Short mmCIF file of C-alpha atoms in Angstrom, two decimals:
data_model
loop_
_atom_site.label_atom_id
_atom_site.label_comp_id
_atom_site.label_asym_id
_atom_site.label_seq_id
_atom_site.Cartn_x
_atom_site.Cartn_y
_atom_site.Cartn_z
CA MET A 13 0.00 0.00 0.00
CA ALA A 14 1.48 3.35 -1.05
CA ARG A 15 1.62 5.70 1.93
CA ARG A 16 0.35 9.24 1.56
CA ASN A 17 0.82 12.34 3.65
CA TYR A 18 -2.16 14.51 4.51
CA HIS A 19 -2.36 18.00 5.96
CA HIS A 20 -4.50 18.49 9.07
CA GLY A 21 -8.14 17.89 8.26
CA GLU A 22 -7.51 16.42 4.83
CA LEU A 23 -7.28 12.85 6.07
CA ARG A 24 -10.64 13.06 7.81
CA ALA A 25 -12.30 14.24 4.60
CA ALA A 26 -10.48 11.60 2.57
CA LEU A 27 -11.65 8.85 4.91
CA LEU A 28 -15.23 10.09 4.63
CA ASP A 29 -14.94 10.08 0.83
CA ALA A 30 -13.58 6.53 0.89
CA ALA A 31 -16.33 5.38 3.23
CA GLU A 32 -18.98 6.92 0.97
CA ALA A 33 -17.53 5.09 -2.04
CA LEU A 34 -17.53 1.82 -0.10
CA VAL A 35 -21.16 2.36 0.92
CA ARG A 36 -22.11 2.75 -2.74
CA GLU A 37 -20.23 -0.42 -3.64
CA ARG A 38 -21.19 -2.69 -0.74
CA GLY A 39 -23.79 -0.99 1.41
CA ALA A 40 -23.50 0.40 4.92
CA ASP A 41 -22.18 -2.78 6.53
CA GLY A 42 -19.98 -4.49 3.95
CA TRP A 43 -16.62 -2.88 4.69
CA SER A 44 -14.19 -2.05 7.50
CA LEU A 45 -12.23 0.94 8.77
CA ARG A 46 -9.09 -0.86 7.61
CA GLU A 47 -10.44 -0.95 4.05
CA ALA A 48 -11.34 2.73 4.13
CA SER A 49 -7.82 3.50 5.39
CA ALA A 50 -6.27 1.42 2.61
CA ARG A 51 -8.32 3.31 0.03
CA VAL A 52 -6.66 6.58 1.00
CA GLY A 53 -3.20 5.09 1.51
CA VAL A 54 -2.83 5.33 5.29
CA SER A 55 -2.64 2.85 8.13
CA SER A 56 -5.56 2.04 10.39
CA SER A 57 -3.71 3.69 13.27
CA ALA A 58 -3.67 6.96 11.34
CA ALA A 59 -7.42 6.70 10.79
CA TYR A 60 -7.98 6.18 14.51
CA HIS A 61 -6.68 9.71 15.12
CA HIS A 62 -9.90 10.93 13.50
CA PHE A 63 -12.40 8.14 14.16
CA ALA A 64 -12.36 5.94 17.23
CA SER A 65 -14.09 3.12 15.35
CA ARG A 66 -15.81 2.19 12.11
CA ASP A 67 -19.13 3.15 13.72
CA ALA A 68 -17.78 6.63 14.43
CA LEU A 69 -16.81 6.96 10.76
CA VAL A 70 -20.28 5.83 9.69
CA ARG A 71 -21.93 8.35 12.04
CA ALA A 72 -19.77 11.16 10.69
CA LEU A 73 -20.57 10.14 7.12
CA ARG A 74 -24.27 10.06 7.93
CA ARG A 75 -24.07 13.61 9.30
CA ARG A 76 -22.22 14.79 6.20
CA VAL A 77 -24.76 13.15 3.91
CA LEU A 78 -27.67 14.71 5.79
CA GLY A 79 -25.99 18.11 5.63
CA GLU A 80 -25.51 17.76 1.88
CA LEU A 81 -29.12 16.68 1.43
CA GLY A 82 -30.31 19.61 3.53
CA GLU A 83 -28.26 21.99 1.40
CA ARG A 84 -29.65 20.47 -1.78
CA LEU A 85 -33.21 20.86 -0.50
CA SER A 86 -32.53 24.48 0.47
CA GLN A 87 -31.09 25.25 -2.94
CA GLU A 88 -34.08 23.77 -4.75
CA VAL A 89 -36.47 25.73 -2.55
CA GLY A 90 -34.40 28.85 -3.22
CA ARG A 91 -34.87 28.36 -6.96
CA THR A 92 -38.62 28.45 -6.42
CA ALA A 93 -40.10 31.94 -6.48
CA GLY A 94 -41.25 33.36 -3.15
CA PRO A 95 -44.94 33.43 -2.20
CA VAL A 96 -47.05 36.15 -3.85
CA ALA A 97 -50.77 36.85 -3.88
CA GLY A 98 -52.68 34.21 -5.82
CA ALA A 99 -49.61 32.02 -6.26
CA ASP A 100 -49.28 28.30 -5.82
CA HIS A 101 -48.18 28.28 -2.18
CA GLN A 102 -47.56 24.52 -2.18
CA ARG A 103 -44.83 24.65 -4.82
CA ARG A 104 -41.98 25.19 -2.35
CA LEU A 105 -42.91 22.03 -0.45
CA VAL A 106 -43.36 20.22 -3.74
CA ALA A 107 -39.74 21.14 -4.46
CA VAL A 108 -38.69 19.66 -1.10
CA GLY A 109 -40.54 16.39 -1.71
CA ARG A 110 -39.48 16.05 -5.32
CA THR A 111 -35.82 16.66 -4.50
CA TYR A 112 -35.89 14.20 -1.59
CA VAL A 113 -37.29 11.41 -3.75
CA GLN A 114 -34.90 12.17 -6.62
CA TRP A 115 -31.94 12.03 -4.22
CA ALA A 116 -32.99 8.65 -2.80
CA VAL A 117 -33.57 7.14 -6.25
CA GLU A 118 -30.28 8.49 -7.61
CA ASP A 119 -28.17 7.34 -4.65
CA PRO A 120 -30.05 4.51 -2.91
CA SER A 121 -27.16 3.05 -0.90
CA VAL A 122 -26.26 6.41 0.61
CA ALA A 123 -29.96 7.14 1.25
CA ARG A 124 -30.26 3.87 3.16
CA LEU A 125 -27.22 4.84 5.21
CA ALA A 126 -28.70 8.24 6.05
CA PHE A 127 -32.11 7.01 7.18
CA GLY A 128 -31.54 3.33 7.82
CA ALA A 129 -32.12 1.40 11.01
CA GLY A 130 -29.57 2.12 13.69
CA ALA A 131 -29.21 5.82 12.96
CA PRO A 132 -28.11 7.30 16.28
CA ALA A 133 -30.14 9.84 18.18
CA THR A 134 -28.68 13.21 19.03
CA GLY A 135 -26.46 13.10 22.06
CA ASP A 136 -25.15 9.58 21.43
CA PRO A 137 -22.11 9.48 23.70
CA ALA A 138 -20.34 7.14 21.31
CA SER A 139 -20.40 9.66 18.48
CA ASP A 140 -17.35 11.66 17.52
CA SER A 141 -16.80 15.34 18.31
CA THR A 142 -18.94 16.69 15.45
CA SER A 143 -22.55 16.71 16.63
CA ASP A 144 -25.72 16.35 14.58
CA ALA A 145 -26.82 19.79 15.71
CA ALA A 146 -23.65 21.30 14.21
CA THR A 147 -24.56 20.26 10.66
CA PRO A 148 -26.99 22.80 9.20
CA PRO A 149 -29.26 22.68 7.40
CA HIS A 150 -30.76 19.36 8.45
CA PRO A 151 -33.35 18.12 5.91
CA HIS A 152 -36.06 18.11 8.57
CA ASP A 153 -35.26 21.73 9.41
CA VAL A 154 -35.89 22.65 5.77
CA LEU A 155 -39.23 20.83 5.86
CA ASP A 156 -40.19 22.51 9.14
CA ALA A 157 -39.34 25.96 7.80
CA GLU A 158 -41.41 25.47 4.66
CA LEU A 159 -44.44 24.23 6.57
CA ASP A 160 -44.18 27.23 8.87
CA ARG A 161 -44.00 29.46 5.80
CA LEU A 162 -47.08 27.76 4.37
CA VAL A 163 -49.01 28.60 7.55
CA GLU A 164 -47.83 32.22 7.36
CA VAL A 165 -49.12 32.69 3.81
CA GLY A 166 -52.46 31.03 4.57
CA GLY A 167 -51.80 27.80 2.70
CA LEU A 168 -52.14 25.60 5.79
CA PRO A 169 -54.35 26.12 8.86
CA ALA A 170 -52.35 26.72 12.01
CA ALA A 171 -54.33 23.96 13.71
CA ALA A 172 -52.99 21.46 11.18
CA ARG A 173 -49.35 22.44 11.65
CA PRO A 174 -48.44 20.35 14.76
CA GLY A 175 -46.98 17.09 13.50
CA ALA A 176 -47.56 17.99 9.84
CA ASP A 177 -43.84 17.57 9.17
CA PHE A 178 -44.07 13.88 10.09
CA VAL A 179 -47.15 13.40 7.92
CA VAL A 180 -45.40 14.91 4.89
CA TRP A 181 -42.15 13.08 5.63
CA ALA A 182 -43.95 9.73 6.01
CA ALA A 183 -45.55 10.15 2.58
CA VAL A 184 -42.45 11.35 0.77
CA HIS A 185 -40.09 8.89 2.43
CA GLY A 186 -42.60 6.13 1.80
CA LEU A 187 -42.62 6.86 -1.94
CA ALA A 188 -38.82 7.01 -1.98
CA THR A 189 -38.57 3.68 -0.16
CA LEU A 190 -41.04 1.96 -2.50
CA LEU A 191 -39.03 3.10 -5.51
CA VAL A 192 -35.60 2.32 -4.07
CA ASP A 193 -36.65 -1.16 -2.91
CA GLY A 194 -38.29 -1.95 -6.24
CA LEU A 195 -41.76 -2.33 -4.75
CA ALA A 196 -43.03 0.33 -7.15
CA ARG A 197 -41.67 1.41 -10.52
CA LEU A 198 -42.10 4.52 -12.65
CA ALA A 199 -41.22 4.93 -16.30
CA ASP A 200 -38.54 7.62 -16.07
CA PRO A 201 -37.14 10.45 -13.89
CA ARG A 202 -39.87 12.82 -15.05
CA ALA A 203 -42.51 10.36 -13.87
CA VAL A 204 -40.75 10.19 -10.48
CA GLU A 205 -40.93 13.99 -10.23
CA ARG A 206 -44.62 14.04 -11.09
CA GLU A 207 -45.48 11.27 -8.63
CA ALA A 208 -43.57 13.03 -5.86
CA GLU A 209 -45.49 16.21 -6.63
CA ARG A 210 -48.80 14.35 -6.50
CA VAL A 211 -47.94 12.80 -3.13
CA VAL A 212 -46.98 16.16 -1.60
CA ARG A 213 -50.02 17.98 -2.94
CA ALA A 214 -52.37 15.20 -1.84
CA VAL A 215 -50.97 15.28 1.70
CA LEU A 216 -51.07 19.07 1.95
CA THR A 217 -54.61 19.19 0.59
CA GLY A 218 -55.66 16.58 3.13
CA LEU A 219 -54.05 18.54 5.96
CA THR A 220 -55.91 21.72 4.98
CA ARG A 221 -59.23 19.87 5.20
CA GLU A 222 -58.71 17.61 8.19
CA ALA A 223 -60.81 17.92 11.31
CA VAL A 224 -58.45 17.99 14.29
CA PRO A 225 -59.87 15.88 17.14
CA SER A 226 -60.47 17.56 20.48
CA GLN A 227 -57.58 15.64 22.08
CA GLY A 228 -55.28 16.48 19.17
CA TRP A 229 -53.13 14.07 17.19
CA PRO A 230 -50.31 11.91 18.61
CA THR A 231 -46.94 13.64 18.85
CA PRO A 232 -44.19 11.68 17.06
CA HIS A 233 -40.66 11.68 18.46
CA SER A 234 -37.45 11.12 16.54
CA ALA A 235 -33.76 12.00 16.49
CA HIS A 236 -34.85 15.28 14.91
CA THR A 237 -37.23 16.21 17.73
CA ALA A 238 -34.55 15.30 20.29
CA ARG A 239 -32.06 17.49 18.47
CA ARG A 240 -34.57 20.35 18.30
CA THR A 241 -35.22 20.04 22.04
CA GLU A 242 -31.49 20.13 22.77
CA ARG A 243 -31.05 23.24 20.67
CA GLY A 244 -33.89 24.94 22.50
CA ALA A 245 -32.34 24.04 25.86
CA ASP A 246 -29.01 25.53 24.78
CA LYS A 247 -30.52 28.93 23.97
#
């Protein structure tokens, strides 16, 4: 194995790149920290200076992937014109849903890593020094912001907002999972875009018309809600 020298910080990024390539080739579990180290031309002991274990490398890669997805969602929303009188107020959330599904279909192995079973909750003491909360924008934050915006412009009743992010996410992630796992098929990328749009619009239309029960709806909890609570406690 040819040895390489890295400046401070470069090795960490190189190991993350190697791990991402291995995930695409073999999935989240089919490789070792030793293999990732060999890919970048360093010893395992050098890799341990940045990641205490393979699991720590996987957690860091997951955070990077989520940050990149969040940035991609933000950019797509940014390309959508801002709300104006008489406009289609749902189109920004359509952009979020469409981009999410496209990302999962284009890069299924990495998508499984990001949202697969075993994803750690915020505050996992075994994680490395870079926390989930330090990786803006998280995809769920983008979704939250757009739902809040939809309420502000009158496109969603305020009473329907609590938990609406999980309703939209369940629908969009469900479509993505069906396509990635081959349980549903669409003819081409344009058909994927159109189906994602239909799912988002159907969910939002349903939310605008739902009758909220007197006791309210159940409150889902996730790594995202834990992270949001931690951020609020830090303020």
